[in-house]
Short mmCIF file of C-alpha atoms (C1' of nucleotides) in Angstrom, two decimals:
data_model
loop_
_atom_site.label_atom_id
_atom_site.label_comp_id
_atom_site.label_asym_id
_atom_site.label_seq_id
_atom_site.Cartn_x
_atom_site.Cartn_y
_atom_site.Cartn_z
CA MET A 1218 14.38 -7.68 8.24
CA GLY A 1219 15.04 -10.59 10.53
CA ARG A 1220 13.21 -8.66 13.14
CA THR A 1221 10.29 -10.35 14.82
CA ALA A 1222 9.26 -7.40 16.90
CA PRO A 1223 7.12 -8.65 19.74
CA LEU A 1224 5.86 -5.22 20.60
CA ALA A 1225 3.33 -3.56 18.39
CA GLY A 1226 5.44 -0.46 18.54
CA GLN A 1227 7.89 1.19 16.19
CA ASN A 1228 8.80 -1.68 13.96
CA SER A 1229 5.33 -2.91 13.30
CA CYS A 1230 4.29 0.57 12.26
CA ARG A 1231 6.51 0.33 9.27
CA ALA A 1232 4.72 -2.84 8.27
CA VAL A 1233 1.32 -1.25 8.66
CA SER A 1234 2.54 1.75 6.82
CA GLU A 1235 3.75 -0.45 4.01
CA VAL A 1236 0.48 -2.34 3.76
CA LEU A 1237 -1.55 0.82 4.09
CA SER A 1238 0.40 2.46 1.31
CA ARG A 1239 -0.45 -0.44 -0.92
CA VAL A 1240 -4.04 -0.80 0.03
CA GLY A 1241 -4.68 2.81 0.82
CA ASP A 1242 -4.71 3.99 -2.74
CA LYS A 1243 -7.87 5.13 -4.39
CA TRP A 1244 -9.19 1.83 -5.70
CA SER A 1245 -7.62 -1.25 -4.14
CA VAL A 1246 -10.10 -1.65 -1.34
CA LEU A 1247 -13.06 -1.07 -3.60
CA VAL A 1248 -11.79 -3.73 -5.97
CA ILE A 1249 -11.10 -6.17 -3.16
CA VAL A 1250 -14.59 -5.79 -1.79
CA ALA A 1251 -16.13 -5.98 -5.25
CA VAL A 1252 -14.40 -9.23 -6.07
CA ARG A 1253 -14.86 -10.67 -2.65
CA GLU A 1254 -17.89 -12.91 -2.88
CA ARG A 1255 -17.17 -14.65 -6.16
CA PRO A 1256 -14.89 -14.48 -9.19
CA HIS A 1257 -15.57 -11.60 -11.53
CA ARG A 1258 -14.61 -10.71 -15.03
CA PHE A 1259 -12.92 -7.49 -15.99
CA ASN A 1260 -15.82 -5.44 -17.20
CA GLU A 1261 -18.01 -6.91 -14.54
CA LEU A 1262 -15.65 -5.47 -11.97
CA LYS A 1263 -15.51 -2.21 -13.85
CA ARG A 1264 -19.26 -1.87 -13.66
CA LYS A 1265 -19.44 -3.04 -10.07
CA VAL A 1266 -16.80 -0.70 -8.75
CA GLY A 1267 -18.15 2.22 -10.68
CA GLY A 1268 -16.23 5.32 -11.62
CA ILE A 1269 -12.95 3.55 -12.18
CA SER A 1270 -11.15 3.92 -15.46
CA GLN A 1271 -9.88 0.96 -17.43
CA GLN A 1272 -6.37 2.04 -16.79
CA MET A 1273 -6.74 2.12 -13.06
CA LEU A 1274 -8.66 -1.11 -12.87
CA THR A 1275 -6.00 -2.85 -14.90
CA SER A 1276 -3.13 -1.53 -12.86
CA THR A 1277 -4.93 -2.04 -9.57
CA LEU A 1278 -5.65 -5.64 -10.45
CA LYS A 1279 -2.10 -6.16 -11.56
CA THR A 1280 -0.76 -4.84 -8.31
CA LEU A 1281 -3.15 -6.96 -6.31
CA GLU A 1282 -2.13 -9.99 -8.31
CA ARG A 1283 1.52 -9.21 -7.78
CA ASP A 1284 0.93 -8.98 -4.06
CA GLY A 1285 -0.77 -12.35 -4.08
CA LEU A 1286 -4.16 -10.96 -3.11
CA VAL A 1287 -6.08 -11.87 -6.25
CA THR A 1288 -5.68 -14.47 -8.95
CA ARG A 1289 -6.03 -13.85 -12.66
CA THR A 1290 -7.36 -16.68 -14.80
CA VAL A 1291 -7.59 -16.50 -18.55
CA MET A 1292 -10.32 -18.62 -20.12
CA PRO A 1293 -9.31 -19.69 -23.64
CA THR A 1294 -12.61 -18.77 -25.22
CA THR A 1295 -13.46 -16.43 -28.04
CA PRO A 1296 -13.47 -13.70 -27.18
CA PRO A 1297 -11.08 -14.37 -24.31
CA GLN A 1298 -12.49 -14.01 -20.85
CA VAL A 1299 -10.45 -13.18 -17.80
CA SER A 1300 -11.63 -14.05 -14.35
CA TYR A 1301 -10.40 -12.46 -11.16
CA ALA A 1302 -10.81 -13.96 -7.71
CA LEU A 1303 -9.60 -13.32 -4.21
CA THR A 1304 -6.89 -15.58 -2.84
CA ASP A 1305 -6.89 -16.86 0.72
CA LEU A 1306 -4.52 -14.06 1.57
CA GLY A 1307 -6.87 -11.59 -0.04
CA ARG A 1308 -9.83 -12.95 1.86
CA SER A 1309 -7.83 -12.76 5.04
CA LEU A 1310 -7.05 -9.12 4.39
CA SER A 1311 -10.62 -8.50 3.46
CA SER A 1312 -11.78 -9.80 6.82
CA THR A 1313 -9.32 -7.60 8.62
CA LEU A 1314 -10.50 -4.61 6.67
CA ARG A 1315 -14.03 -5.26 7.77
CA GLN A 1316 -13.19 -3.94 11.21
CA LEU A 1317 -11.87 -0.78 9.69
CA ALA A 1318 -14.95 -0.60 7.54
CA GLU A 1319 -17.18 -0.68 10.58
CA TRP A 1320 -15.12 1.97 12.28
CA SER A 1321 -15.32 4.10 9.17
CA ILE A 1322 -19.06 3.79 8.93
CA ASP A 1323 -19.46 4.57 12.59
CA ASN A 1324 -17.16 7.56 12.64
CA LEU A 1325 -17.06 9.10 9.21
CA ALA A 1326 -19.83 11.49 10.06
CA THR A 1327 -18.00 12.57 13.19
CA ILE A 1328 -14.88 13.23 11.20
CA GLN A 1329 -16.74 15.21 8.61
CA GLU A 1330 -18.40 17.26 11.30
CA SER A 1331 -15.03 17.89 12.89
CA ARG A 1332 -13.72 19.10 9.56
CA ARG A 1333 -16.60 21.46 9.11
CA GLN A 1334 -16.08 23.02 12.51
CA TYR A 1335 -12.37 23.31 11.94
CA ASP A 1336 -12.89 25.03 8.62
CA GLU A 1337 -15.40 27.43 10.10
CA GLY A 1338 -12.94 28.64 12.71
CA ARG A 1339 -10.30 29.25 10.03
CA PRO A 1340 -12.01 31.06 7.18
CA THR A 1341 -8.65 32.08 5.74
CA MET B 1125 -27.34 7.99 -8.68
CA GLY B 1126 -30.69 6.71 -7.53
CA ARG B 1127 -28.96 3.78 -6.04
CA THR B 1128 -29.56 3.13 -2.36
CA ALA B 1129 -27.71 -0.11 -1.96
CA PRO B 1130 -29.06 -1.71 1.18
CA LEU B 1131 -26.24 -4.19 1.48
CA ALA B 1132 -23.30 -3.32 3.66
CA GLY B 1133 -21.34 -3.76 0.52
CA GLN B 1134 -21.08 -0.92 -1.89
CA ASN B 1135 -21.94 2.01 0.30
CA SER B 1136 -19.77 1.10 3.24
CA CYS B 1137 -16.83 0.62 0.94
CA ARG B 1138 -16.93 4.27 0.09
CA ALA B 1139 -16.62 5.07 3.76
CA VAL B 1140 -13.64 2.77 4.18
CA SER B 1141 -12.14 4.17 1.07
CA GLU B 1142 -12.57 7.65 2.40
CA VAL B 1143 -10.96 6.84 5.72
CA LEU B 1144 -8.21 4.83 4.08
CA SER B 1145 -7.41 7.70 1.78
CA ARG B 1146 -6.98 9.94 4.75
CA VAL B 1147 -5.03 7.57 6.89
CA GLY B 1148 -3.30 5.72 4.08
CA ASP B 1149 -0.91 8.49 3.24
CA LYS B 1150 2.73 8.21 3.96
CA TRP B 1151 2.85 9.51 7.50
CA SER B 1152 -0.53 9.64 9.27
CA VAL B 1153 -0.36 6.20 10.80
CA LEU B 1154 3.21 6.65 11.91
CA VAL B 1155 2.30 9.90 13.62
CA ILE B 1156 -0.78 8.40 15.24
CA VAL B 1157 1.19 5.55 16.68
CA ALA B 1158 3.99 7.83 17.77
CA VAL B 1159 1.66 10.11 19.69
CA ARG B 1160 -0.45 7.31 21.01
CA GLU B 1161 0.81 6.64 24.50
CA ARG B 1162 1.20 10.19 25.75
CA PRO B 1163 1.20 13.79 24.54
CA HIS B 1164 4.24 14.80 22.55
CA ARG B 1165 5.78 18.04 21.44
CA PHE B 1166 6.52 18.87 17.85
CA ASN B 1167 10.18 18.08 17.65
CA GLU B 1168 9.71 15.14 19.92
CA LEU B 1169 7.35 13.67 17.35
CA LYS B 1170 9.72 14.56 14.58
CA ARG B 1171 12.49 12.60 16.22
CA LYS B 1172 10.23 9.72 17.16
CA VAL B 1173 8.73 9.24 13.75
CA GLY B 1174 12.05 9.58 12.05
CA GLY B 1175 12.61 10.54 8.45
CA ILE B 1176 9.71 12.94 8.28
CA SER B 1177 10.28 16.50 7.19
CA GLN B 1178 9.02 19.48 9.15
CA GLN B 1179 6.65 20.31 6.36
CA MET B 1180 5.04 16.91 6.30
CA LEU B 1181 4.82 16.62 10.06
CA THR B 1182 3.14 20.01 10.22
CA SER B 1183 0.62 19.24 7.52
CA THR B 1184 -0.02 15.71 8.76
CA LEU B 1185 -0.70 17.01 12.25
CA LYS B 1186 -2.93 19.73 10.88
CA THR B 1187 -4.97 17.23 8.94
CA LEU B 1188 -5.25 14.92 11.92
CA GLU B 1189 -6.36 17.84 14.05
CA ARG B 1190 -8.90 18.87 11.47
CA ASP B 1191 -10.30 15.36 11.42
CA GLY B 1192 -10.62 15.40 15.20
CA LEU B 1193 -8.04 12.69 15.72
CA VAL B 1194 -5.45 14.71 17.61
CA THR B 1195 -5.54 17.84 19.74
CA ARG B 1196 -3.10 20.69 19.55
CA THR B 1197 -2.36 22.59 22.74
CA VAL B 1198 -0.20 25.67 22.86
CA MET B 1199 1.57 26.32 26.13
CA PRO B 1200 2.16 30.07 26.63
CA THR B 1201 5.76 29.72 27.67
CA THR B 1202 8.95 31.10 26.18
CA PRO B 1203 9.83 29.65 23.88
CA PRO B 1204 6.33 28.47 23.08
CA GLN B 1205 5.68 24.79 23.42
CA VAL B 1206 3.03 22.90 21.53
CA SER B 1207 1.71 19.61 22.71
CA TYR B 1208 -0.09 17.08 20.57
CA ALA B 1209 -2.26 14.30 21.93
CA LEU B 1210 -4.64 11.69 20.61
CA THR B 1211 -8.35 12.31 21.07
CA ASP B 1212 -10.78 9.58 22.02
CA LEU B 1213 -11.64 9.26 18.37
CA GLY B 1214 -7.97 8.97 17.54
CA ARG B 1215 -7.46 6.32 20.17
CA SER B 1216 -10.44 4.45 18.85
CA LEU B 1217 -9.01 4.50 15.36
CA SER B 1218 -5.65 3.51 16.70
CA SER B 1219 -7.17 0.43 18.29
CA THR B 1220 -8.85 -0.53 15.08
CA LEU B 1221 -5.62 -0.11 13.21
CA ARG B 1222 -3.95 -2.53 15.56
CA GLN B 1223 -5.75 -5.41 13.88
CA LEU B 1224 -4.47 -4.27 10.56
CA ALA B 1225 -1.04 -3.91 12.09
CA GLU B 1226 -1.07 -7.50 13.21
CA TRP B 1227 -2.22 -8.68 9.82
CA SER B 1228 0.53 -6.64 8.22
CA ILE B 1229 3.20 -8.08 10.43
CA ASP B 1230 1.93 -11.58 9.83
CA ASN B 1231 1.63 -11.29 6.10
CA LEU B 1232 4.06 -8.68 4.86
CA ALA B 1233 6.71 -11.29 4.22
CA THR B 1234 4.26 -13.37 2.23
CA ILE B 1235 3.35 -10.38 0.12
CA GLN B 1236 6.95 -9.50 -0.50
CA GLU B 1237 7.69 -13.09 -1.48
CA SER B 1238 4.74 -13.02 -3.84
CA ARG B 1239 6.06 -9.87 -5.42
CA ARG B 1240 9.48 -11.40 -5.91
CA GLN B 1241 8.04 -14.44 -7.64
CA TYR B 1242 5.79 -12.29 -9.79
CA ASP B 1243 8.69 -10.12 -10.85
CA GLU B 1244 10.83 -13.13 -11.65
CA GLY B 1245 8.27 -14.48 -14.06
CA ARG B 1246 8.07 -11.15 -15.82
CA PRO B 1247 11.57 -9.92 -16.35
CA THR B 1248 10.44 -7.33 -18.83
"C1'" DC C 172 -13.66 -8.42 -24.36
"C1'" DC C 173 -9.34 -7.35 -22.23
"C1'" DG C 174 -5.63 -4.65 -21.85
"C1'" DA C 175 -1.32 -1.82 -23.33
"C1'" DA C 176 0.48 2.70 -24.63
"C1'" DT C 177 0.49 7.49 -24.65
"C1'" DC C 178 -0.48 12.05 -22.92
"C1'" DC C 179 -1.50 15.25 -19.51
"C1'" DT C 180 -2.82 17.44 -15.05
"C1'" DA C 181 -3.01 17.52 -10.12
"C1'" DA C 182 -1.39 16.18 -6.03
"C1'" DG C 183 2.18 14.24 -2.73
"C1'" DC C 184 6.28 14.97 -0.81
"C1'" DG C 185 11.11 16.53 0.25
"C1'" DA C 186 14.69 20.27 0.85
"C1'" DT C 187 15.66 24.58 2.01
"C1'" DA C 188 15.20 29.11 3.76
"C1'" DC C 189 12.71 32.36 6.48
"C1'" DT C 190 9.60 34.14 10.66
"C1'" DG C 191 7.94 34.98 15.60
"C1'" DC D 920 10.86 25.73 19.41
"C1'" DA D 921 7.29 25.61 16.19
"C1'" DG D 922 5.99 26.64 12.44
"C1'" DT D 923 5.29 29.09 7.19
"C1'" DA D 924 6.65 29.81 2.30
"C1'" DT D 925 8.60 28.57 -1.88
"C1'" DC D 926 10.58 25.50 -5.21
"C1'" DG D 927 10.88 21.46 -7.83
"C1'" DC D 928 10.82 16.56 -8.42
"C1'" DT D 929 8.09 12.50 -8.56
"C1'" DT D 930 3.92 10.03 -8.57
"C1'" DA D 931 -1.18 9.11 -8.97
"C1'" DG D 932 -4.60 8.83 -11.80
"C1'" DG D 933 -8.04 10.25 -15.67
"C1'" DA D 934 -9.01 10.39 -20.87
"C1'" DT D 935 -8.12 8.65 -25.02
"C1'" DT D 936 -6.37 5.73 -28.49
"C1'" DC D 937 -4.47 1.39 -30.36
"C1'" DG D 938 -3.91 -3.81 -30.48
"C1'" DG D 939 -4.87 -8.96 -29.85
#
DNA sequence: CCGAATCCTAAGCGATACTG
DNA sequence: CAGTATCGCTTAGGATTCGG
């Protein structure tokens, strides 16, 4: 991958695709946004995200940690507490996602309307 | 459910999540970028995207059309030709994605390095 | 409180063959 | 050329249970 493609064309797409695949799963973005403002503990995140299973929260957090987007800090208390926080990289991604968030909010209704019309025309 | 979170936090995330789920699949972004500059025909897109199966290109295009992101135009020639193009909405999304593309290009290497280190520490 | 392990279902996706 | 149909593998992800 020594390619430093100057154009935002074919090569860069693969990068976006890669990042989107990671972040485009069901929970990653929700978790990122939930943990964004301050460190959170596990069950705190679970409540805040809402609707996520333990399993998925655990694995989502693990993946995010592996990717260097969140940090995991174990507090040696009893019972043990674990604190999750966004890294600089995670915050950077979070900012970038904000643009997409705005687009989504602005256009989600349009998309849903488009779907409805499409489905009407094809009742089969 | 009586929750009407006024913050642009929780609610908007659902919208992003929704859009990301749509666009975060394996091929949508690649197809969007491939069709971006000008209308393309089916097999033209297939070649340009590269590695995509007929099945997936068909269903990806259908979903994008349903969401109002691309148009599908059948030319009544023999053999029939079908032309796909980005809508205004699609172009708008494409622009928004560019930011994410840049972030991806800038940070993909960092992420991959982070993964490598993480995996080293946990050989199991 | 935090998370691992197991089980199970639904969906994503690819390959191939067939149609108009 | 531009799809559709079918098959089967692989993965995502939810529920539940067990352990530290």
